[in-house]
């Protein structure tokens, strides 16, 4: 009789539930549930993807030299200290796999991204949720939660689903006061949406205990293609490269990502449209009595009176063909996360929430 069992921790992982993408029987659906770029990817990235289709019989590059050089050029980083992965998710998993195991603790903020917990459990480590203050990363609470077993500290800056972020001084204070065996991971999935923010690159350049992860899924509109990257101290990048599959990224992925990062005009246009419409949407919702914290990402976390109102608003929006994200699983049953769409989508969701509130009154 076989006795096949998964490793300890695996069965504690809840299956990830993604944003909904269709509404049966409803046409003209607007999807604002997965923080996707409403303008899609750069046309240059689509063209590069198409061209790469001619060589699908060839194995891809194993060292991603061309993409790393492009990222290094655009961000002013040493390409040798960049690693590319299947989404930044894969880099986050490498970090857990390489630096945490049974008996080790992995800290993440209370309302942090689900992947931190999944990665920690998959590695057999113990994930620890640390309280936030006013829906914002709390450096004092993170430092207080550190023990000699702490190996990884994950913060998303800006964070999803809160949209809030902490400043460079606070990040440095966190990095400089961690126990010697703890590595700080700055998840910069939304860093590109923050004008003048380098995702922590400068802080990393001056320390040996900080890494950052970045993605092509959000600003670059390539979530469907799965490309991300990480940057950190050389020793750490060399460790991660040992567990990375040699052919983890295909040539169409690499070519599209390189074209996307080089198309600065397109990226800048997407970022400025997002900034403009994010303010407009937040103000429109506030005008309808639905507040949100100032967001630094491409979404806002709309706060309703309670869970019942959030559920009713979600149903109202769905009936109108608008899909947003319920975030009860992130500890916000009273909230809905709404991606900043294009102007028409923002007007449509604001109008629908206005009619919902009138109907409630
Ligand atoms: C979307 C997102 C990512 C990106 O994941 P990919 O695997 O690169 O698509 C990472 N972290 C956070 C907090 C996110 O919201």
Short mmCIF file of C-alpha atoms and ligand atoms in Angstrom, two decimals:
data_model
loop_
_atom_site.label_atom_id
_atom_site.label_comp_id
_atom_site.label_asym_id
_atom_site.label_seq_id
_atom_site.Cartn_x
_atom_site.Cartn_y
_atom_site.Cartn_z
CA UNK A 1 0.00 0.00 0.00
CA UNK A 2 1.54 3.29 -1.11
CA UNK A 3 1.82 6.14 1.37
CA UNK A 4 2.33 9.18 -0.85
CA UNK A 5 2.33 12.49 1.03
CA UNK A 6 3.18 16.06 0.05
CA UNK A 7 5.88 17.92 1.98
CA UNK A 8 4.77 19.56 5.25
CA UNK A 9 3.14 22.94 4.66
CA UNK A 10 1.91 22.22 1.13
CA UNK A 11 -1.63 21.32 2.20
CA UNK A 12 -1.86 24.61 4.16
CA UNK A 13 -1.75 26.52 0.87
CA UNK A 14 -5.17 27.74 -0.21
CA UNK A 15 -5.64 27.66 -3.99
CA UNK A 16 -5.10 31.10 -5.49
CA UNK A 17 -8.26 32.73 -6.82
CA UNK A 18 -7.62 35.22 -9.61
CA UNK A 19 -9.72 38.18 -10.69
CA UNK A 20 -12.90 37.21 -12.54
CA UNK A 21 -12.71 37.82 -16.28
CA UNK A 22 -16.19 37.30 -17.74
CA UNK A 23 -19.84 37.63 -16.82
CA UNK A 24 -22.11 34.96 -18.34
CA UNK A 25 -24.72 36.55 -20.58
CA UNK A 26 -23.36 40.11 -20.28
CA UNK A 27 -21.89 41.81 -23.35
CA UNK A 28 -19.62 44.85 -23.29
CA UNK A 29 -17.89 43.78 -20.08
CA UNK A 30 -15.25 46.05 -18.60
CA UNK A 31 -12.67 44.15 -16.55
CA UNK A 32 -11.11 46.14 -13.73
CA UNK A 33 -10.22 43.19 -11.52
CA UNK A 34 -6.58 42.31 -12.24
CA UNK A 35 -4.67 45.62 -12.46
CA UNK A 36 -4.07 45.18 -16.18
CA UNK A 37 -2.97 48.04 -18.43
CA UNK A 38 -6.12 49.30 -20.23
CA UNK A 39 -3.96 50.31 -23.21
CA UNK A 40 -2.48 46.82 -23.60
CA UNK A 41 1.20 46.27 -24.37
CA UNK A 42 3.42 48.48 -26.54
CA UNK A 43 2.84 47.76 -30.27
CA UNK A 44 6.61 47.27 -30.50
CA UNK A 45 6.36 44.43 -27.96
CA UNK A 46 3.57 42.75 -29.95
CA UNK A 47 5.66 43.03 -33.12
CA UNK A 48 8.74 41.55 -31.39
CA UNK A 49 6.61 38.67 -30.10
CA UNK A 50 5.34 37.98 -33.63
CA UNK A 51 8.82 38.06 -35.15
CA UNK A 52 10.06 35.59 -32.54
CA UNK A 53 7.44 33.10 -33.77
CA UNK A 54 9.71 32.29 -36.74
CA UNK A 55 12.26 30.48 -34.56
CA UNK A 56 10.13 28.40 -32.23
CA UNK A 57 12.17 25.28 -32.99
CA UNK A 58 15.21 26.93 -31.34
CA UNK A 59 15.85 26.75 -27.63
CA UNK A 60 15.88 30.21 -26.04
CA UNK A 61 18.83 32.03 -24.54
CA UNK A 62 19.69 30.70 -21.10
CA UNK A 63 21.38 33.82 -19.74
CA UNK A 64 18.84 36.42 -20.95
CA UNK A 65 21.80 38.69 -21.71
CA UNK A 66 20.00 40.88 -24.22
CA UNK A 67 16.97 41.53 -21.98
CA UNK A 68 19.17 42.12 -18.91
CA UNK A 69 21.26 44.61 -20.88
CA UNK A 70 18.13 46.50 -21.94
CA UNK A 71 16.77 46.61 -18.38
CA UNK A 72 20.19 47.68 -17.10
CA UNK A 73 20.39 50.48 -19.66
CA UNK A 74 16.92 51.83 -18.99
CA UNK A 75 17.19 51.67 -15.18
CA UNK A 76 20.89 52.41 -14.81
CA UNK A 77 21.62 49.02 -13.20
CA UNK A 78 24.43 46.47 -13.54
CA UNK A 79 23.00 43.72 -15.83
CA UNK A 80 25.11 41.10 -14.00
CA UNK A 81 22.99 41.67 -10.92
CA UNK A 82 19.65 41.18 -12.73
CA UNK A 83 17.79 37.86 -12.95
CA UNK A 84 14.74 37.29 -15.17
CA UNK A 85 11.85 35.01 -14.30
CA UNK A 86 8.42 33.75 -15.28
CA UNK A 87 6.70 36.76 -13.81
CA UNK A 88 8.09 38.29 -10.66
CA UNK A 89 6.17 35.45 -8.99
CA UNK A 90 8.95 33.09 -10.01
CA UNK A 91 11.64 35.35 -8.50
CA UNK A 92 9.63 35.50 -5.25
CA UNK A 93 9.46 31.69 -5.27
CA UNK A 94 13.22 31.39 -5.89
CA UNK A 95 13.82 33.63 -2.87
CA UNK A 96 11.66 31.43 -0.64
CA UNK A 97 13.17 28.23 -2.00
CA UNK A 98 16.76 29.46 -1.55
CA UNK A 99 16.53 31.30 1.75
CA UNK A 100 13.74 29.74 3.84
CA UNK A 101 12.92 26.23 5.00
CA UNK A 102 11.42 24.29 7.91
CA UNK A 103 11.75 26.21 11.18
CA UNK A 104 12.38 29.53 9.40
CA UNK A 105 10.04 32.51 9.47
CA UNK A 106 8.97 34.62 6.51
CA UNK A 107 7.40 37.98 7.35
CA UNK A 108 4.89 39.78 5.20
CA UNK A 109 2.53 42.64 5.93
CA UNK A 110 -1.01 41.94 7.08
CA UNK A 111 -2.61 42.85 3.74
CA UNK A 112 0.34 41.69 1.62
CA UNK A 113 0.31 39.81 -1.67
CA UNK A 114 -0.87 36.16 -1.43
CA UNK A 115 2.25 34.82 -3.15
CA UNK A 116 4.49 35.56 -0.12
CA UNK A 117 2.53 33.16 2.06
CA UNK A 118 2.26 30.56 -0.71
CA UNK A 119 6.01 30.72 -1.41
CA UNK A 120 6.89 30.42 2.28
CA UNK A 121 4.60 27.42 2.81
CA UNK A 122 5.82 25.75 -0.38
CA UNK A 123 9.37 26.00 1.01
CA UNK A 124 8.26 24.45 4.33
CA UNK A 125 8.79 27.75 6.18
CA UNK A 126 6.38 29.58 8.47
CA UNK A 127 4.69 32.69 7.05
CA UNK A 128 3.97 35.43 9.60
CA UNK A 129 1.49 38.24 8.91
CA UNK A 130 2.58 41.50 10.55
CA UNK A 131 0.01 44.24 11.35
CA UNK A 132 -0.06 47.41 9.25
CA UNK A 133 -0.86 50.90 10.49
CA UNK A 134 -3.73 52.66 8.71
CA UNK A 135 -3.46 50.15 5.85
CA UNK A 136 0.22 51.04 5.40
CA UNK A 137 3.42 49.03 5.99
CA UNK A 138 4.54 49.55 9.61
CA UNK A 139 8.33 49.35 9.91
CA UNK A 140 8.26 49.28 13.73
CA UNK A 141 5.84 46.34 13.71
CA UNK A 142 8.00 44.47 11.17
CA UNK A 143 11.15 45.03 13.25
CA UNK A 144 9.31 43.93 16.40
CA UNK A 145 8.21 40.72 14.64
CA UNK A 146 11.77 39.75 13.69
CA UNK A 147 13.40 36.84 15.55
CA UNK A 148 16.58 34.86 15.01
CA UNK A 149 14.47 32.60 12.79
CA UNK A 150 13.50 35.42 10.37
CA UNK A 151 14.95 34.78 6.91
CA UNK A 152 12.83 36.89 4.56
CA UNK A 153 10.81 40.09 4.95
CA UNK A 154 8.48 40.82 2.03
CA UNK A 155 6.98 44.23 1.45
CA UNK A 156 5.27 45.43 -1.70
CA UNK A 157 5.94 49.12 -2.20
CA UNK A 158 3.45 50.36 -3.32
CA UNK A 159 1.38 47.58 -1.80
CA UNK A 160 -1.46 45.66 -3.45
CA UNK A 161 -4.39 45.86 -2.60
CA UNK A 162 -3.98 48.94 -0.38
CA UNK A 163 -2.17 51.17 -2.91
CA UNK A 164 -0.18 52.78 -0.09
CA UNK A 165 3.61 53.00 0.13
CA UNK A 166 6.40 53.97 2.52
CA UNK A 167 9.29 56.35 1.78
CA UNK A 168 12.95 55.68 1.19
CA UNK A 169 13.93 56.67 4.74
CA UNK A 170 11.58 54.08 6.20
CA UNK A 171 12.86 51.37 3.84
CA UNK A 172 16.43 52.14 4.88
CA UNK A 173 15.48 52.06 8.55
CA UNK A 174 13.93 48.63 8.03
CA UNK A 175 16.93 47.28 6.09
CA UNK A 176 19.46 48.63 8.58
CA UNK A 177 17.78 47.15 11.64
CA UNK A 178 17.00 43.63 10.43
CA UNK A 179 18.70 40.68 12.11
CA UNK A 180 21.85 39.58 10.23
CA UNK A 181 20.23 36.55 8.59
CA UNK A 182 17.12 38.34 7.28
CA UNK A 183 16.84 39.49 3.66
CA UNK A 184 14.50 42.36 2.76
CA UNK A 185 12.53 41.87 -0.47
CA UNK A 186 11.05 44.99 -2.05
CA UNK A 187 8.28 43.89 -4.42
CA UNK A 188 8.16 46.71 -6.95
CA UNK A 189 5.31 45.43 -9.13
CA UNK A 190 3.85 48.97 -9.09
CA UNK A 191 7.10 50.95 -8.78
CA UNK A 192 6.81 52.22 -12.38
CA UNK A 193 3.59 54.05 -11.51
CA UNK A 194 5.37 56.23 -8.93
CA UNK A 195 7.01 59.26 -10.51
CA UNK A 196 10.70 59.41 -9.62
CA UNK A 197 10.77 56.18 -7.55
CA UNK A 198 13.53 53.68 -8.43
CA UNK A 199 11.92 50.74 -6.62
CA UNK A 200 14.70 50.79 -4.05
CA UNK A 201 17.57 50.34 -6.54
CA UNK A 202 19.80 52.91 -4.84
CA UNK A 203 19.21 51.40 -1.40
CA UNK A 204 20.14 47.98 -2.77
CA UNK A 205 23.35 49.38 -4.26
CA UNK A 206 24.52 50.41 -0.79
CA UNK A 207 23.59 47.22 1.11
CA UNK A 208 24.00 43.45 1.06
CA UNK A 209 20.60 42.52 2.55
CA UNK A 210 18.03 43.99 0.13
CA UNK A 211 16.68 42.75 -3.21
CA UNK A 212 13.85 44.01 -5.40
CA UNK A 213 11.48 42.30 -7.80
CA UNK A 214 9.88 43.98 -10.80
CA UNK A 215 7.41 42.91 -13.45
CA UNK A 216 6.28 43.42 -17.04
CA UNK A 217 2.73 42.51 -16.01
CA UNK A 218 1.46 45.89 -14.82
CA UNK A 219 2.71 49.10 -16.49
CA UNK A 220 3.98 47.20 -19.55
CA UNK A 221 0.68 45.40 -20.09
CA UNK A 222 2.26 41.96 -20.52
CA UNK A 223 0.59 40.02 -17.71
CA UNK A 224 -0.43 37.31 -20.18
CA UNK A 225 3.17 36.69 -21.20
CA UNK A 226 4.67 36.17 -17.70
CA UNK A 227 7.96 38.08 -17.43
CA UNK A 228 9.52 39.59 -14.32
CA UNK A 229 12.95 40.34 -12.97
CA UNK A 230 14.92 40.81 -9.80
CA UNK A 231 17.91 42.92 -8.83
CA UNK A 232 20.16 42.60 -5.81
CA UNK A 233 23.61 41.88 -4.43
CA UNK A 234 25.69 39.72 -6.79
CA UNK A 235 25.98 36.84 -4.27
CA UNK A 236 22.21 36.62 -3.95
CA UNK A 237 21.53 36.79 -7.69
CA UNK A 238 24.13 34.02 -8.18
CA UNK A 239 22.29 31.87 -5.62
CA UNK A 240 18.92 32.41 -7.32
CA UNK A 241 20.41 31.50 -10.70
CA UNK A 242 21.30 28.04 -9.36
CA UNK A 243 17.63 27.09 -8.94
CA UNK A 244 16.36 28.92 -12.03
CA UNK A 245 15.51 26.56 -14.88
CA UNK A 246 17.99 27.20 -17.72
CA UNK A 247 15.15 27.73 -20.21
CA UNK A 248 12.64 29.39 -17.90
CA UNK A 249 11.81 32.12 -20.43
CA UNK A 250 10.99 31.60 -24.10
CA UNK A 251 12.36 33.73 -26.93
CA UNK A 252 8.96 35.39 -27.61
CA UNK A 253 8.83 36.39 -23.93
CA UNK A 254 12.37 37.74 -23.96
CA UNK A 255 11.91 39.63 -27.25
CA UNK A 256 8.59 41.19 -26.22
CA UNK A 257 9.93 42.27 -22.83
CA UNK A 258 13.00 43.86 -24.37
CA UNK A 259 10.94 45.81 -26.90
CA UNK A 260 8.53 46.86 -24.13
CA UNK A 261 11.21 48.21 -21.80
CA UNK A 262 12.86 50.10 -24.66
CA UNK A 263 9.60 51.80 -25.71
CA UNK A 264 9.86 54.61 -23.16
CA UNK A 265 7.34 56.86 -24.92
CA UNK A 266 4.59 54.24 -24.60
CA UNK A 267 5.44 53.43 -20.98
CA UNK A 268 5.54 57.11 -20.00
CA UNK A 269 2.18 57.74 -21.67
CA UNK A 270 0.58 54.83 -19.79
CA UNK A 271 2.01 56.02 -16.47
CA UNK A 272 0.81 59.59 -16.90
CA UNK A 273 -2.67 58.53 -18.03
CA UNK A 274 -2.87 56.25 -14.99
CA UNK A 275 -1.85 59.08 -12.64
CA UNK A 276 -4.43 61.44 -14.14
CA UNK A 277 -7.32 58.97 -14.16
CA UNK A 278 -6.49 57.56 -10.71
CA UNK A 279 -7.00 60.98 -9.15
CA UNK A 280 -10.14 61.54 -11.18
CA UNK A 281 -11.62 58.17 -10.16
CA UNK A 282 -10.75 58.55 -6.47
CA UNK A 283 -12.35 62.00 -6.39
CA UNK A 284 -15.44 60.82 -8.24
CA UNK A 285 -15.94 57.95 -5.78
CA UNK A 286 -15.29 60.19 -2.79
CA UNK A 287 -17.99 62.49 -4.20
CA UNK A 288 -20.35 59.53 -3.99
CA UNK A 289 -19.36 58.89 -0.36
CA UNK A 290 -16.90 56.05 -1.11
CA UNK A 291 -13.45 56.94 0.28
CA UNK A 292 -10.06 55.46 -0.54
CA UNK A 293 -6.47 56.05 0.58
CA UNK A 294 -4.22 57.97 -1.85
CA UNK A 295 -3.02 55.19 -4.17
CA UNK A 296 0.41 54.92 -5.78
CA UNK A 297 -0.53 51.98 -8.02
CA UNK A 298 -2.88 51.47 -10.98
CA UNK A 299 -5.88 50.70 -8.78
CA UNK A 300 -7.76 52.13 -5.85
CA UNK A 301 -9.09 50.36 -2.79
CA UNK A 302 -12.66 51.64 -2.44
CA UNK A 303 -13.98 51.45 1.12
CA UNK A 304 -17.67 50.88 1.72
CA UNK A 305 -19.54 51.11 5.03
CA UNK A 306 -19.37 47.37 5.67
CA UNK A 307 -19.18 43.99 3.99
CA UNK A 308 -22.88 43.99 3.11
CA UNK A 309 -22.55 47.28 1.21
CA UNK A 310 -19.41 46.10 -0.58
CA UNK A 311 -21.19 42.91 -1.66
CA UNK A 312 -24.21 44.89 -2.84
CA UNK A 313 -21.98 47.30 -4.78
CA UNK A 314 -20.13 44.37 -6.37
CA UNK A 315 -23.44 42.82 -7.48
CA UNK A 316 -24.66 46.19 -8.80
CA UNK A 317 -21.47 46.67 -10.83
CA UNK A 318 -21.65 43.12 -12.21
CA UNK A 319 -25.23 43.67 -13.33
CA UNK A 320 -23.86 46.68 -15.23
CA UNK A 321 -21.09 44.61 -16.85
CA UNK A 322 -18.27 45.90 -14.62
CA UNK A 323 -15.94 43.40 -12.94
CA UNK A 324 -13.91 44.64 -9.96
CA UNK A 325 -12.01 42.66 -7.34
CA UNK A 326 -13.39 41.51 -4.01
CA UNK A 327 -10.56 41.54 -1.47
CA UNK A 328 -12.10 39.77 1.53
CA UNK A 329 -9.28 37.22 1.21
CA UNK A 330 -6.82 40.07 1.83
CA UNK A 331 -8.62 41.08 5.03
CA UNK A 332 -10.83 43.76 3.45
CA UNK A 333 -14.40 42.40 3.31
CA UNK A 334 -15.73 45.99 3.25
CA UNK A 335 -13.63 47.00 0.22
CA UNK A 336 -13.49 46.54 -3.53
CA UNK A 337 -10.27 46.97 -5.47
CA UNK A 338 -10.86 48.81 -8.73
CA UNK A 339 -8.21 48.94 -11.46
CA UNK A 340 -7.78 52.34 -13.09
CA UNK A 341 -9.05 51.69 -16.61
CA UNK A 342 -9.08 54.03 -19.58
CA UNK A 343 -11.17 57.17 -19.39
CA UNK A 344 -14.38 55.51 -20.59
CA UNK A 345 -14.02 52.69 -18.05
CA UNK A 346 -13.33 55.13 -15.21
CA UNK A 347 -16.40 57.18 -16.12
CA UNK A 348 -18.50 54.05 -16.37
CA UNK A 349 -17.50 52.64 -12.97
CA UNK A 350 -17.84 56.03 -11.26
CA UNK A 351 -21.31 56.49 -12.78
CA UNK A 352 -22.38 53.00 -11.70
CA UNK A 353 -21.21 53.56 -8.12
CA UNK A 354 -23.09 56.88 -8.12
CA UNK A 355 -26.33 55.19 -9.14
CA UNK A 356 -25.69 52.41 -6.60
CA UNK A 357 -25.34 54.95 -3.79
CA UNK A 358 -28.51 56.79 -4.89
CA UNK A 359 -30.35 53.48 -4.93
CA UNK A 360 -29.12 52.73 -1.40
CA UNK A 361 -30.13 56.12 -0.01
C1 LIG B 1 0.73 41.80 -9.87
C2 LIG B 1 1.70 41.69 -8.78
C3 LIG B 1 2.91 41.05 -8.98
C4 LIG B 1 3.30 40.63 -10.36
O1 LIG B 1 3.29 39.31 -10.54
P1 LIG B 1 3.82 38.73 -11.92
O2 LIG B 1 4.15 37.34 -11.56
O3 LIG B 1 5.05 39.51 -12.28
O4 LIG B 1 2.74 38.87 -12.92
C5 LIG B 1 3.81 40.96 -7.93
N1 LIG B 1 3.52 41.50 -6.73
C6 LIG B 1 2.37 42.15 -6.50
C7 LIG B 1 2.13 42.77 -5.18
C8 LIG B 1 1.42 42.25 -7.53
O5 LIG B 1 0.27 42.87 -7.30
#
